[in-house]
XYZ file of C-alpha atoms in Angstrom:
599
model
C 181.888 142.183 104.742
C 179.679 144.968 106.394
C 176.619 142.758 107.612
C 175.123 145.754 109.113
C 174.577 147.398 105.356
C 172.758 144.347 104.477
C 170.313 144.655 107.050
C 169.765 148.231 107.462
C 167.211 148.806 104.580
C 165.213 145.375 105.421
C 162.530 144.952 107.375
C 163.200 142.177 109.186
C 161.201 139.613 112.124
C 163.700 139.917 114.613
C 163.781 142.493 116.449
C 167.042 144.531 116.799
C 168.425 142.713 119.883
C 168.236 139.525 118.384
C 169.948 140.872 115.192
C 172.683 142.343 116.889
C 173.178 139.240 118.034
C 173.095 137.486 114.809
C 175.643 139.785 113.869
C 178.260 139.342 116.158
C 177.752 135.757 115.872
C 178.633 135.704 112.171
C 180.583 138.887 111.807
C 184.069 136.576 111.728
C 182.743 133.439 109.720
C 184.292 133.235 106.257
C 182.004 132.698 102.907
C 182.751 128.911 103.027
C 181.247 129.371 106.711
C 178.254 131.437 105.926
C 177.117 129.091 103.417
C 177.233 126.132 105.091
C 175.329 128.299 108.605
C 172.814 129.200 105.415
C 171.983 125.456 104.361
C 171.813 124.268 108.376
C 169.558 126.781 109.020
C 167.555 125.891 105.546
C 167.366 121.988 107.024
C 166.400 122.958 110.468
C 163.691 125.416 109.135
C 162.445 122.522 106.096
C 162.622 119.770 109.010
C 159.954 121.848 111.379
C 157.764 122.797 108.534
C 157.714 118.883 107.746
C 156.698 118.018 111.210
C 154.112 120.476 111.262
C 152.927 118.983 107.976
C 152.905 115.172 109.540
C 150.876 116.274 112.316
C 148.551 117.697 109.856
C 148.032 114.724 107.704
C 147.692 112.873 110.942
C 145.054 114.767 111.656
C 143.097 115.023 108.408
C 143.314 110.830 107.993
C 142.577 109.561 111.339
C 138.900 110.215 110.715
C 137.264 106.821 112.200
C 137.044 106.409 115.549
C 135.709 103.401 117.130
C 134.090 103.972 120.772
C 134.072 100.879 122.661
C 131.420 101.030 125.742
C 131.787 97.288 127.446
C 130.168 95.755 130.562
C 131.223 91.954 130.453
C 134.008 92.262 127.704
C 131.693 91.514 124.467
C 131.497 95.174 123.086
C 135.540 95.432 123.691
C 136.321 91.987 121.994
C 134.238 93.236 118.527
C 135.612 96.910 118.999
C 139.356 95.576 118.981
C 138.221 93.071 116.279
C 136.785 96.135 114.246
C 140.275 98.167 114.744
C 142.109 95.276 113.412
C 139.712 94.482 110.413
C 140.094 98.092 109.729
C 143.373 98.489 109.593
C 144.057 95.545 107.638
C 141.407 97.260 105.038
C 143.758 100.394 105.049
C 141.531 102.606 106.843
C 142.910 104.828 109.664
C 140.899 104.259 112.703
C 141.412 104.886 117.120
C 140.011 102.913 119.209
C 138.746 104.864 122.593
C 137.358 103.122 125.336
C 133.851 105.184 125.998
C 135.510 106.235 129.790
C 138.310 107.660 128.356
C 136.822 109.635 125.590
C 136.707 113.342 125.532
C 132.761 113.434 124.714
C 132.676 117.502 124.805
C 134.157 117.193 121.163
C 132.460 114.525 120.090
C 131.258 117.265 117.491
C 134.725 117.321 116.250
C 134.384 113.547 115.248
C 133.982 112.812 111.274
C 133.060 109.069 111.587
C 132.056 107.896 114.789
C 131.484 103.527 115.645
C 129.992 102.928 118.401
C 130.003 99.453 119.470
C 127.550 99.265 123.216
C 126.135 96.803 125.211
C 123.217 97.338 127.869
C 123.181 96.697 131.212
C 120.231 96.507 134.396
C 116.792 97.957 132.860
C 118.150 99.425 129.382
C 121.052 101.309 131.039
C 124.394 101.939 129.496
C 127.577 100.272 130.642
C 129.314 101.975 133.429
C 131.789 102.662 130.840
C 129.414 104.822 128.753
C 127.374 106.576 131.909
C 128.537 109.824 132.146
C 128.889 110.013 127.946
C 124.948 108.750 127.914
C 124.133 111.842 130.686
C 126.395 114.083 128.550
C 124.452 113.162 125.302
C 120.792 113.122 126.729
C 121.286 116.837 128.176
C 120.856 120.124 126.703
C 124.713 120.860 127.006
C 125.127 118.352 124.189
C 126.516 119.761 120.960
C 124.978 119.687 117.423
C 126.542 116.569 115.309
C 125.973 117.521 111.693
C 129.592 116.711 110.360
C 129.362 113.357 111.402
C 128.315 110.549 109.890
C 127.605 107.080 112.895
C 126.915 103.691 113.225
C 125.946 102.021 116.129
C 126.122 98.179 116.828
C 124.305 97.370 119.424
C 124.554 94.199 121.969
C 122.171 92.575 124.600
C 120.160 89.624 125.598
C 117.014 89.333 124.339
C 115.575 87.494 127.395
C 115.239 90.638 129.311
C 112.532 93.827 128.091
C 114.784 96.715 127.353
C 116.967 94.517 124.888
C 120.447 96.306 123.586
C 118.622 99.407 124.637
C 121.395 101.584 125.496
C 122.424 100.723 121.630
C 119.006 101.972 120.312
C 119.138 105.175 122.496
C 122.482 106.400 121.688
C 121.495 105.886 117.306
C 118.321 107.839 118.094
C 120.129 110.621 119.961
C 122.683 110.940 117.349
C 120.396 111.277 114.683
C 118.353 114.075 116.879
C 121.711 115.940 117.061
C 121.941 115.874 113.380
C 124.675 113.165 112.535
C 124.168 111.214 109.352
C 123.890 107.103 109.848
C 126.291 105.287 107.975
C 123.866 102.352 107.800
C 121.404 100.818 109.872
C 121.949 99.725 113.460
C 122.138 96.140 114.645
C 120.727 94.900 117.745
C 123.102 91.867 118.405
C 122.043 88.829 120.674
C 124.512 86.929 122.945
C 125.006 85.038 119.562
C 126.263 88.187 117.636
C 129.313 86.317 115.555
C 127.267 86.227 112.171
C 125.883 89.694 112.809
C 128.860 91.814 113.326
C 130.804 90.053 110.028
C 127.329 91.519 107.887
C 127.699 94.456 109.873
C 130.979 95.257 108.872
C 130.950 94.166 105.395
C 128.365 96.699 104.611
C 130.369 99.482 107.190
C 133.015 98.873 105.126
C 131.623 99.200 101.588
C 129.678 102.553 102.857
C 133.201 103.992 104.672
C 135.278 103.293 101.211
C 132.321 105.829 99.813
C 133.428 108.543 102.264
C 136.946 108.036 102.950
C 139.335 109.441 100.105
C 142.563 109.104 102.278
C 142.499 105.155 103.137
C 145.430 104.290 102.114
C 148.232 105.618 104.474
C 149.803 103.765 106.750
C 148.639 104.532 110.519
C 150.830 103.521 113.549
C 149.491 100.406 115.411
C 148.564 102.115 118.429
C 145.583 100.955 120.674
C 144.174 104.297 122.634
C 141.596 101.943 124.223
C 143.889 102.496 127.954
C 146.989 104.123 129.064
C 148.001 101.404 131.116
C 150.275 98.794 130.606
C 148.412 95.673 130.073
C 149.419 92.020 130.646
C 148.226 89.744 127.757
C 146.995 86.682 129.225
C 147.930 83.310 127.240
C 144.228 82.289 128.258
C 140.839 83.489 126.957
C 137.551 82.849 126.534
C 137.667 80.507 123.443
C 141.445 79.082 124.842
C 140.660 78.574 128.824
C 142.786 77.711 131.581
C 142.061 74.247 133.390
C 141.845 75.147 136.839
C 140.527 73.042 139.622
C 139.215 73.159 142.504
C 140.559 73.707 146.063
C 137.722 74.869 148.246
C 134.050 75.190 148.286
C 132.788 76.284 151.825
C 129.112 77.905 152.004
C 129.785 81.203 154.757
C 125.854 81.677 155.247
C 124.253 80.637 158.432
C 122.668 77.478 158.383
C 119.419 79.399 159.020
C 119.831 81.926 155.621
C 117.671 82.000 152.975
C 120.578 82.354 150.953
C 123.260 79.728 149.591
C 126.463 81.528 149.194
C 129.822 79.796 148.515
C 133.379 80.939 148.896
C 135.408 79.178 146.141
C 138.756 79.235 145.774
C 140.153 78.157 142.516
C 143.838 77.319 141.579
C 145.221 78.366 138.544
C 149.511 77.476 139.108
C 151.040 76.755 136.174
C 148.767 79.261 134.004
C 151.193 82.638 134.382
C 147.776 84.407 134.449
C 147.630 87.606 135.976
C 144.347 89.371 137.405
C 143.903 92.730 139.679
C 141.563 93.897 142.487
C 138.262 94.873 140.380
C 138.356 91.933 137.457
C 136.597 89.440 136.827
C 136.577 85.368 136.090
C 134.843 83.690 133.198
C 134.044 80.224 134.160
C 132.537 77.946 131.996
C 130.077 75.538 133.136
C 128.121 72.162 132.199
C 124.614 72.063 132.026
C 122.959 69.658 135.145
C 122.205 66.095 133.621
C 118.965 65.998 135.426
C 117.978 69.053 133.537
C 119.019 67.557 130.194
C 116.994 64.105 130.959
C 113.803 66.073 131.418
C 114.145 68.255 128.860
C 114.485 65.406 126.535
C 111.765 63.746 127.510
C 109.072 66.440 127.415
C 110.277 65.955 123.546
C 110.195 62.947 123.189
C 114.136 62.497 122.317
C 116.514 60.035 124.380
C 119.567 61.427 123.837
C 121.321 59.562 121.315
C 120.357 61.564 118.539
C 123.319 63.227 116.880
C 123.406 66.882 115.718
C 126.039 68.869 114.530
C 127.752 71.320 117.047
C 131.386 73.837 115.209
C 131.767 71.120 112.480
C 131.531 68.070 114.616
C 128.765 65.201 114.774
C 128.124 64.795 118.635
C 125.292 63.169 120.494
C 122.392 65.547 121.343
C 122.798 64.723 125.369
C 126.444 65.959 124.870
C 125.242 68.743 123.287
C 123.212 70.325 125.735
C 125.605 69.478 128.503
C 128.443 71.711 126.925
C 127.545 73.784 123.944
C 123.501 75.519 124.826
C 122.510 77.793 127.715
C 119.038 75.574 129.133
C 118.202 77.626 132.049
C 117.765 81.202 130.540
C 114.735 81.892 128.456
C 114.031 84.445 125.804
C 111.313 86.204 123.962
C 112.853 84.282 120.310
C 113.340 81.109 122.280
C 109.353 81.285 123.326
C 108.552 82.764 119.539
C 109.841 79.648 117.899
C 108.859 77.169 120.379
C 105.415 78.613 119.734
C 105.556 78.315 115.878
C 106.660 74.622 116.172
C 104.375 73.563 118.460
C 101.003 75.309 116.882
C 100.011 75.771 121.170
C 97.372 78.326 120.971
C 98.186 79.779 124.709
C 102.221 80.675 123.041
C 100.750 82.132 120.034
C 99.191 84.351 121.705
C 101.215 85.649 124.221
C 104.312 86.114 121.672
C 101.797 88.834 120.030
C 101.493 90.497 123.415
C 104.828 92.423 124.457
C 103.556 92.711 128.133
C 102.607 88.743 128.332
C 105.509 88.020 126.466
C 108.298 89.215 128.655
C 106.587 88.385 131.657
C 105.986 84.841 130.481
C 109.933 84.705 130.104
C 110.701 86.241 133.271
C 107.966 83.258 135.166
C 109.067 80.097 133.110
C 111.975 78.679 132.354
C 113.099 76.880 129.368
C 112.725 73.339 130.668
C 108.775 74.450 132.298
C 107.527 76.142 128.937
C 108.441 72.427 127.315
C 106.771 70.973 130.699
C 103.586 73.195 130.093
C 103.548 72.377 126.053
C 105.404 69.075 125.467
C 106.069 68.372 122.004
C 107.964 66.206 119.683
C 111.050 67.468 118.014
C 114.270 66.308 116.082
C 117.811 67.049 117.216
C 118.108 69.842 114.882
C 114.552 71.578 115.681
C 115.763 71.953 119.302
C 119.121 73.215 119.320
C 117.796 75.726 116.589
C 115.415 76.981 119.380
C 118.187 76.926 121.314
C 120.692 80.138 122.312
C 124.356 79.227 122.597
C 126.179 78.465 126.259
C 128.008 81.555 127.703
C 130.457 81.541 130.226
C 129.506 83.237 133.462
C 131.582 85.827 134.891
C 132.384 86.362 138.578
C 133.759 89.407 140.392
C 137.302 87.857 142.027
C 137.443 88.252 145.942
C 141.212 87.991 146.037
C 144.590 89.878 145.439
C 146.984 88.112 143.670
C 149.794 89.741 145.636
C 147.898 88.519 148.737
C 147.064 84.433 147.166
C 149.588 84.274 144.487
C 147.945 81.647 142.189
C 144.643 81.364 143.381
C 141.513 82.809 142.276
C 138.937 83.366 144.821
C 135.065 83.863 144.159
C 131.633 84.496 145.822
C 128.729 83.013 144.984
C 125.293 83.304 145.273
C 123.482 79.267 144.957
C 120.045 80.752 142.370
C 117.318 77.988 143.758
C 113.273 78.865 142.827
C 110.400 76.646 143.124
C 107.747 76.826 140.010
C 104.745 74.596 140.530
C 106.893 72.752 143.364
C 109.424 72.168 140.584
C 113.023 73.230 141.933
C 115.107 75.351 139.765
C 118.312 76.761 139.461
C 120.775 78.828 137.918
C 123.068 77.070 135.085
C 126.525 78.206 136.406
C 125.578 78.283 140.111
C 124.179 75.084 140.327
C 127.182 73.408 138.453
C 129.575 75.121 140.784
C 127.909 74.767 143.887
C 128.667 70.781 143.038
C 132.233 71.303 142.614
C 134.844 69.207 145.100
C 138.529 69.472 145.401
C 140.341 68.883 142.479
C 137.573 69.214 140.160
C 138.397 70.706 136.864
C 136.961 74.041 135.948
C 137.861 75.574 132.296
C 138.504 79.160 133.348
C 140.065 82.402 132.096
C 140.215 86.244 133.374
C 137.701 89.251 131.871
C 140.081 92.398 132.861
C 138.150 95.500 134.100
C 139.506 98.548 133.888
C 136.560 100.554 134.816
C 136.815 99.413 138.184
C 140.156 99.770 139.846
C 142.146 101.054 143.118
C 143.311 104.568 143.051
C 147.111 104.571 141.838
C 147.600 106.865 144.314
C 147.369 104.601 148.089
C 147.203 107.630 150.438
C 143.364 108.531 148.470
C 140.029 107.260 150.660
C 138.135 105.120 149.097
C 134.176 104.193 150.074
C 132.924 100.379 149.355
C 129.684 100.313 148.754
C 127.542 96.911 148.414
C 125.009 94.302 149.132
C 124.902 90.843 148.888
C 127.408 88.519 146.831
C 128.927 92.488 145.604
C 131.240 92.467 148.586
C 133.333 89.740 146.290
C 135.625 92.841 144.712
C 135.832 94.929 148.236
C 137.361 91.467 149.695
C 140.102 92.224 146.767
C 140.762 95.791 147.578
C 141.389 95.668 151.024
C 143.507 92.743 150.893
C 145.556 94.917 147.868
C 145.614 97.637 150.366
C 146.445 95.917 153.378
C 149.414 94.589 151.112
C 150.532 97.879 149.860
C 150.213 98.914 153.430
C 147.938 102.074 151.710
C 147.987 104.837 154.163
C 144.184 106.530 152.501
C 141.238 105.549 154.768
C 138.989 102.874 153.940
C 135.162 102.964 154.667
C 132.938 99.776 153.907
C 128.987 99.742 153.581
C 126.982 96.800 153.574
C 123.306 95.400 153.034
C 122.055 91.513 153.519
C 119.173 90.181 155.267
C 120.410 89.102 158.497
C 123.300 90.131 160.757
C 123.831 86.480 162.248
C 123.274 84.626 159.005
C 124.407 86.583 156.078
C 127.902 88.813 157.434
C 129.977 87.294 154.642
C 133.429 87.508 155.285
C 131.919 88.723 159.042
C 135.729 87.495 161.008
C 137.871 89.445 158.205
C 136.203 92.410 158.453
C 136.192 92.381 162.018
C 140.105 91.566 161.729
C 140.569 94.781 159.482
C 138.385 96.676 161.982
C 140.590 95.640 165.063
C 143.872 96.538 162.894
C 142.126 100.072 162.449
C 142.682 99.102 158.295
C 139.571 99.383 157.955
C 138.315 102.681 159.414
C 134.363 102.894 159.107
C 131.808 100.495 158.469
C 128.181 100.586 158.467
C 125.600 97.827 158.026
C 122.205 97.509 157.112
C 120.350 94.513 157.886
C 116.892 94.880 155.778
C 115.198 91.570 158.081
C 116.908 91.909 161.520
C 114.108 94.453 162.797
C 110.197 95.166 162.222
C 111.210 98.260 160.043
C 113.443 97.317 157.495
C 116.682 99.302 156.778
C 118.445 99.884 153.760
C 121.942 100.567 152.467
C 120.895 103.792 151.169
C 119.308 104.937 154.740
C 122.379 104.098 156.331
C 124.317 106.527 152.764
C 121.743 109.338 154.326
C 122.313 108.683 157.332
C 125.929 109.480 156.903
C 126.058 111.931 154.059
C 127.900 114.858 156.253
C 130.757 112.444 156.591
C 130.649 111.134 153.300
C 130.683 114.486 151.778
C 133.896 115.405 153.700
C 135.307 112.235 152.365
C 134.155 113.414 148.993
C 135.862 116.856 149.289
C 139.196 115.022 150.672
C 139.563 113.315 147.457
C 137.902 110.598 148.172
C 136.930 106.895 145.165
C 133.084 105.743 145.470
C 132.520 102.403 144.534
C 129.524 100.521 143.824
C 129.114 96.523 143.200
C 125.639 95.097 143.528
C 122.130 94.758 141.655
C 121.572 97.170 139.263
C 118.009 97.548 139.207
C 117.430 98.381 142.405
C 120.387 98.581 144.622
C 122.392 101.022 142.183
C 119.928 103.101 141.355
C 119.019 103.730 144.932
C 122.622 104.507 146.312
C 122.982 106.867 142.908
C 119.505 109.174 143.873
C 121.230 109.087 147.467
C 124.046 110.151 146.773
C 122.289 112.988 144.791
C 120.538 114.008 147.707
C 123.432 114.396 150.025
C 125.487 116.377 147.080
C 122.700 118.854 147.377
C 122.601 118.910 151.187
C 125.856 119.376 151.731
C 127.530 120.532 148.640
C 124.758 123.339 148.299
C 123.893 122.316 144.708
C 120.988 122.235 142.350
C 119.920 118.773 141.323
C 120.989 119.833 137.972
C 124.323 120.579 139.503
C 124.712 117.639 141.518
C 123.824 115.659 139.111
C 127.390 116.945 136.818
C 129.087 116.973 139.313
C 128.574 113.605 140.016
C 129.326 112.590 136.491
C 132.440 114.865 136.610
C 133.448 112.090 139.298
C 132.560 109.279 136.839
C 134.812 111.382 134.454
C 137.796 111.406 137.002
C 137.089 107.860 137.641
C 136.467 108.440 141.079
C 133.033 107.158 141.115
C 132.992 103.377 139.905
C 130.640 101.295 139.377
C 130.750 96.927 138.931
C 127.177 96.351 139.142
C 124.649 93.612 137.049
């Protein structure tokens, strides 16, 4: 057979080299042969075409994506709910963590969820930061294929309530996405909300999804990382106990802080370096006893708490939060009582919140005592939280214990002492106490993989808790990248917490700069941030090397100061524009090398 003749007439896509080659590959092969080269090649071809045609489908289906943006763990727990109650529905749906997300396409996106919580003064979780910069600038892209819902989480007892869930719907809508349906500003007691909120997401996304009906692969996009599932959680916690509670402020302090260490053998739980641990606590019987009788109740009153008939005392002592107040707590103590003074001030946005910020719970029913039923209060009532801790150990370092730091909240209000629910429970705890605990994994705020990068620590106060972590996960690892630790308290001889560690890592050059500002040890009070400017040459360098920035502290004054300062000395000595400095900084956030565990 003369191949050649076949060929010569045709214009072919190969080009002559490869057909020559063709040729001489086949010129032997018998009919029998060439047919069966004919059909492989047939497969191979209809086999790529079909891949290319998966991909595609893919593509076209997977048009929901659900954008999780999570400060304690809330938003994250209803965003992997929302992937699973999607699924089930048939829809195809990703779930993205907000600091993972690719946010220069979000144009791209068909349906967008976003499921936020706020943080500090109406901020967006560190998760969401540079996403919420991205969004609020003039870089940010017109949305007009895109149709968005936003559910929105906070607590009500502070001003700028789910805030960071009310700016991102607005922005959206400016950049010309289409709602899907209303937003919903969610309280700590969101259960009942996000079940309406999703039966109505669902009805609207049936209306714009043809395509629901493939099957998707079960893949979570929310990290890359290989996560350990904990047996223990929130609603299912471990019971720990106690093994130490030592206060490591001077006798002299104004502060109370504790060093707990918590044992949790037996539990197979595993935590690292930048998580956190959700203890739950029992509200202070005193508390409950005068509480009860500012209305009029003595305790034996029965109510009913998840489907069981329990004594009202019991009930506040486990199942309602009595020592934070809110704006709806006030608004319907107000209504019940008729008290002229409340009416008035819930009608007054100003007087309101700062009525909540000055009184208590247990001092507004001091100021107004009423009588009330069982039922009447715990509807006033929110429901008890667990509080979450930053953990100031490495596993690898204290195997199964959980260390903690914590600051003892004590106020006077007309020579009435308060304190904090959690911290006051725990600052009672003795050895061998029981304490119902359970981990809150943060992946937003973790050691560099790689242990020859610099890090910086910066912190104040009870923040140092996570820093404690990292350098004894370093010192384990025996990390060669430098380590450089900043840190603000009032007083150098009373408040140095964790003063003879540091001082050990120091001496073992592990720990290779530190600076400390002590705001009350002179007439002219410094600042962490003046000792940031102080050093910004150095920390620049450090910057250029490669260097992680982390942040733990206050975040509505601390964080926000150490951000404009770190501005500042990216201008200085990066020769930038604010405008500049300011993405380059969130180009850091991007590359995770600027971190941020603050509250």
């Amino acid at each position: 057979m003369n191949n050649k003749s076949l060929t010569s007439n045709i214009t072919t896509p190969i080009n002559l080299e490869q057909l020559n080659q063709l040729n001489s590959i086949i010129k032997d092969l018998s009919d029998n042969q060439l047919l069966w080269v004919s059909g492989y090649l047939w497969g191979v071809v209809n086999q790529n075409i079909n891949k290319k045609t998966n991909i595609i489908i893919q593509q076209e289906i997977s048009t929901i994506t659900i954008l999780s943006a999570s400060q304690t763990g809330n938003a994250r727990k209803i965003s992997e709910w929302l992937y699973k109650e999607l699924q089930l529905n048939t829809f195809n749906v990703n779930l993205i963590n907000a600091g993972n997300y690719k946010f220069k396409k979000i144009n791209q996106e068909k349906i967008l969820l976003l499921i936020i919580s706020t943080q500090g003064a109406g901020e967006p979780p560190e998760e969401a930061a540079a996403l919420y910069k991205f969004l609020m600038s003039k870089r940010a892209p017109k949305m007009n294929s895109t149709y968005f819902a936003v559910f929105g989480l906070g607590d009500s007892s502070y001003e700028f309530f789910s805030q960071a869930g009310k700016d991102f719907d607005h922005r959206f809508a400016i950049l010309g996405a289409k709602r899907l349906i209303d937003r919903v500003d969610a309280d700590i007691d969101y259960e009942d909300k996000i079940k309406i909120w999703f039966n109505l997401l669902k009805k609207n996304l049936k209306n714009k999804i043809k395509n629901n009906c493939l099957d998707q692969k079960k893949e979570n996009l929310i990290n890359q990382q290989k996560i350990h599932i904990n047996n223990y959680n929130r609603k299912n916690p471990f019971n720990a106990f106690c093994l130490l509670n030592q206060k490591i402020t001077g006798r002299n302090s104004d502060k109370d802080v504790r060093h707990i260490e918590i044992d949790i053998n037996n539990s197979k739980m595993v935590y690292h370096p930048g998580d956190s641990i959700g203890i739950w606590y029992e509200n202070d019987d005193n508390l409950i006893t005068e509480i009860l009788n500012f209305i009029c109740l003595k305790g034996e009153e029965t109510v009913k708490v998840n489907d069981n008939i329990i004594s009202i005392k019991e009930a506040l002592k486990n199942h309602y939060d009595l020592t934070k107040n809110s704006s709806k707590i006030v608004e319907r103590y107000a209504i019940l009582t008729h008290d002229k003074n409340l009416l008035s001030i819930i009608h007054d946005r100003h007087k309101l919140h700062k009525y909540v910020s000055n009184y208590p719970i247990v001092d507004m029913m001091r100021l107004t005592p009423v009588k009330l039923t069982a039922e009447q209060l715990t509807k006033i009532l929110r429901p008890l939280t667990p509080r979450l801790y930053s953990i100031a150990s490495a596993q690898s370092e204290v195997e199964n214990e959980i260390h903690i730091t914590v600051n003892i909240v004590n106020f006077k209000i007309d020579d009435y002492i308060r304190g904090g629910g959690a911290s006051t429970w725990l600052s009672n705890r003795i050895e061998e106490d029981n304490m119902r605990v359970f981990i809150e994994s943060n992946n937003n705020f973790r050691l560099p993989l790689d242990k020859t990068v610099p890090i910086i620590m910066i912190c104040t106060g009870t923040g140092i808790a996570p820093f404690r972590a990292f350098m004894q996960q370093r010192a384990y690892d025996n990390a060669s990248g430098k380590n450089w630790l900043f840190f603000g308290n009032p007083r150098f001889t009373e408040d140095f917490l964790y003063q003879i560690e540091w001082q050990e890592y120091v001496k073992k050059g592990f720990l290779n700069k530190i600076n400390l500002a002590w705001s009350r040890d002179q007439s002219e009070k410094i600042y962490i941030q003046d000792k940031i400017r102080i050093n910004g040459m150095d920390i620049w360098y450090w910057i250029k090397e490669g260097a992680y920035i982390y942040v733990c502290g206050n975040a509505n004054n601390m964080a926000k100061d150490v951000e404009k300062v770190l501005l500042e000395l990216i201008v200085n000595y990066g020769k930038m524009s604010i405008e500049k400095a300011e993405h380059f900084l969130s180009e850091l956030r991007i590359q995770h090398r600027y971190q941020r565990d603050i509250y």
